[in-house]
PDB file of C-alpha atoms in Angstrom:
ATOM      1  CA  UNK A   1       0.066  -0.018  -0.115  1.00  0.00           C
ATOM      2  CA  UNK A   2       1.344   3.480  -0.850  1.00  0.00           C
ATOM      3  CA  UNK A   3       1.784   6.332   1.635  1.00  0.00           C
ATOM      4  CA  UNK A   4      -1.030   7.997   0.209  1.00  0.00           C
ATOM      5  CA  UNK A   5      -3.453   4.938   0.553  1.00  0.00           C
ATOM      6  CA  UNK A   6      -2.266   4.731   4.260  1.00  0.00           C
ATOM      7  CA  UNK A   7      -3.070   8.213   4.768  1.00  0.00           C
ATOM      8  CA  UNK A   8      -6.375   8.092   3.274  1.00  0.00           C
ATOM      9  CA  UNK A   9      -7.182   4.956   5.169  1.00  0.00           C
ATOM     10  CA  UNK A  10      -6.311   6.592   8.364  1.00  0.00           C
ATOM     11  CA  UNK A  11      -8.162   9.558   7.437  1.00  0.00           C
ATOM     12  CA  UNK A  12     -11.418   7.544   6.464  1.00  0.00           C
ATOM     13  CA  UNK A  13     -11.081   5.723   9.828  1.00  0.00           C
ATOM     14  CA  UNK A  14     -10.757   9.016  11.874  1.00  0.00           C
ATOM     15  CA  UNK A  15     -13.500  10.686   9.773  1.00  0.00           C
ATOM     16  CA  UNK A  16     -16.019   7.885  10.289  1.00  0.00           C
ATOM     17  CA  UNK A  17     -15.514   7.648  14.055  1.00  0.00           C
ATOM     18  CA  UNK A  18     -15.624  11.380  14.463  1.00  0.00           C
ATOM     19  CA  UNK A  19     -18.964  11.316  12.366  1.00  0.00           C
ATOM     20  CA  UNK A  20     -20.384   8.512  14.253  1.00  0.00           C
ATOM     21  CA  UNK A  21     -19.647  10.325  17.613  1.00  0.00           C
ATOM     22  CA  UNK A  22     -20.718  13.694  16.450  1.00  0.00           C
ATOM     23  CA  UNK A  23     -23.943  12.604  15.026  1.00  0.00           C
ATOM     24  CA  UNK A  24     -24.808  11.124  18.460  1.00  0.00           C
ATOM     25  CA  UNK A  25     -26.491   7.765  17.873  1.00  0.00           C
ATOM     26  CA  UNK A  26     -29.534   7.121  20.007  1.00  0.00           C
ATOM     27  CA  UNK A  27     -27.796   4.714  22.297  1.00  0.00           C
ATOM     28  CA  UNK A  28     -24.834   7.051  22.903  1.00  0.00           C
ATOM     29  CA  UNK A  29     -25.059  10.497  24.586  1.00  0.00           C
ATOM     30  CA  UNK A  30     -21.826  12.228  25.242  1.00  0.00           C
ATOM     31  CA  UNK A  31     -21.388  14.761  28.222  1.00  0.00           C
ATOM     32  CA  UNK A  32     -21.312  18.526  27.133  1.00  0.00           C
ATOM     33  CA  UNK A  33     -17.641  19.044  27.631  1.00  0.00           C
ATOM     34  CA  UNK A  34     -16.812  16.002  25.457  1.00  0.00           C
ATOM     35  CA  UNK A  35     -19.215  17.104  22.846  1.00  0.00           C
ATOM     36  CA  UNK A  36     -17.731  20.676  22.645  1.00  0.00           C
ATOM     37  CA  UNK A  37     -14.427  19.070  22.329  1.00  0.00           C
ATOM     38  CA  UNK A  38     -15.334  16.608  19.605  1.00  0.00           C
ATOM     39  CA  UNK A  39     -16.863  19.233  17.186  1.00  0.00           C
ATOM     40  CA  UNK A  40     -13.956  21.204  16.412  1.00  0.00           C
ATOM     41  CA  UNK A  41     -11.672  18.314  16.323  1.00  0.00           C
ATOM     42  CA  UNK A  42     -11.266  18.173  12.370  1.00  0.00           C
ATOM     43  CA  UNK A  43      -9.972  21.648  12.620  1.00  0.00           C
ATOM     44  CA  UNK A  44      -7.407  20.861  15.168  1.00  0.00           C
ATOM     45  CA  UNK A  45      -6.387  17.829  13.116  1.00  0.00           C
ATOM     46  CA  UNK A  46      -5.954  20.031  10.172  1.00  0.00           C
ATOM     47  CA  UNK A  47      -3.766  22.528  12.122  1.00  0.00           C
ATOM     48  CA  UNK A  48      -1.802  19.626  13.365  1.00  0.00           C
ATOM     49  CA  UNK A  49      -0.965  18.019  10.087  1.00  0.00           C
ATOM     50  CA  UNK A  50      -0.059  21.350   8.618  1.00  0.00           C
ATOM     51  CA  UNK A  51       2.350  21.790  11.553  1.00  0.00           C
ATOM     52  CA  UNK A  52       3.845  18.370  11.058  1.00  0.00           C
ATOM     53  CA  UNK A  53       3.997  18.905   7.164  1.00  0.00           C
ATOM     54  CA  UNK A  54       5.975  22.287   7.699  1.00  0.00           C
ATOM     55  CA  UNK A  55       8.172  20.701  10.106  1.00  0.00           C
ATOM     56  CA  UNK A  56       8.891  17.741   7.915  1.00  0.00           C
ATOM     57  CA  UNK A  57       9.735  20.062   5.036  1.00  0.00           C
ATOM     58  CA  UNK A  58      11.911  22.296   7.273  1.00  0.00           C
ATOM     59  CA  UNK A  59      13.876  19.214   8.772  1.00  0.00           C
ATOM     60  CA  UNK A  60      14.453  17.616   5.207  1.00  0.00           C
ATOM     61  CA  UNK A  61      15.679  21.264   3.890  1.00  0.00           C
ATOM     62  CA  UNK A  62      17.842  21.781   6.633  1.00  0.00           C
ATOM     63  CA  UNK A  63      19.612  18.193   6.190  1.00  0.00           C
ATOM     64  CA  UNK A  64      19.786  18.051   2.486  1.00  0.00           C
ATOM     65  CA  UNK A  65      22.934  16.890   1.086  1.00  0.00           C
ATOM     66  CA  UNK A  66      24.992  18.424  -1.641  1.00  0.00           C
ATOM     67  CA  UNK A  67      25.861  15.857  -4.282  1.00  0.00           C
ATOM     68  CA  UNK A  68      29.341  17.010  -5.587  1.00  0.00           C
ATOM     69  CA  UNK A  69      29.521  13.851  -7.943  1.00  0.00           C
ATOM     70  CA  UNK A  70      26.273  14.458  -9.379  1.00  0.00           C
ATOM     71  CA  UNK A  71      27.123  18.397  -9.945  1.00  0.00           C
ATOM     72  CA  UNK A  72      30.400  17.435 -11.809  1.00  0.00           C
ATOM     73  CA  UNK A  73      28.713  14.967 -13.949  1.00  0.00           C
ATOM     74  CA  UNK A  74      25.645  17.356 -14.934  1.00  0.00           C
ATOM     75  CA  UNK A  75      28.451  19.962 -15.815  1.00  0.00           C
ATOM     76  CA  UNK A  76      30.126  17.302 -18.093  1.00  0.00           C
ATOM     77  CA  UNK A  77      26.819  16.710 -19.849  1.00  0.00           C
ATOM     78  CA  UNK A  78      26.221  20.564 -20.140  1.00  0.00           C
ATOM     79  CA  UNK A  79      29.748  21.127 -21.537  1.00  0.00           C
ATOM     80  CA  UNK A  80      29.307  18.060 -24.094  1.00  0.00           C
ATOM     81  CA  UNK A  81      25.728  19.336 -25.272  1.00  0.00           C
ATOM     82  CA  UNK A  82      27.412  22.835 -25.825  1.00  0.00           C
ATOM     83  CA  UNK A  83      30.130  21.328 -27.874  1.00  0.00           C
ATOM     84  CA  UNK A  84      27.638  19.373 -29.881  1.00  0.00           C
ATOM     85  CA  UNK A  85      25.309  22.403 -30.420  1.00  0.00           C
ATOM     86  CA  UNK A  86      28.433  24.423 -31.333  1.00  0.00           C
ATOM     87  CA  UNK A  87      29.297  22.103 -34.068  1.00  0.00           C
ATOM     88  CA  UNK A  88      25.811  22.069 -35.342  1.00  0.00           C
ATOM     89  CA  UNK A  89      25.964  25.945 -35.849  1.00  0.00           C
ATOM     90  CA  UNK A  90      24.545  27.367 -32.812  1.00  0.00           C
ATOM     91  CA  UNK A  91      26.492  30.181 -31.215  1.00  0.00           C
ATOM     92  CA  UNK A  92      26.546  30.945 -27.297  1.00  0.00           C
TER      93      UNK A  92
END
């Protein structure tokens, strides 16, 4: 299962549990404070997910590694392409 599938399954599970509790089935009556905390729960989870995403992107950006070998290889490809285009009559 892909990561997207895992996230969607978890979201569907949490959403169905939230909807079941928020719609208050006849046999289940939640006390007032629990109900007041339950109703804005999707907004809280969305904010938490945004914070998690921002922290993950920030961490990955801070620990991004330089690839010196790949940069040198790319420069070589650029040089070869310029030489080939120069032989075909393109001027830089």
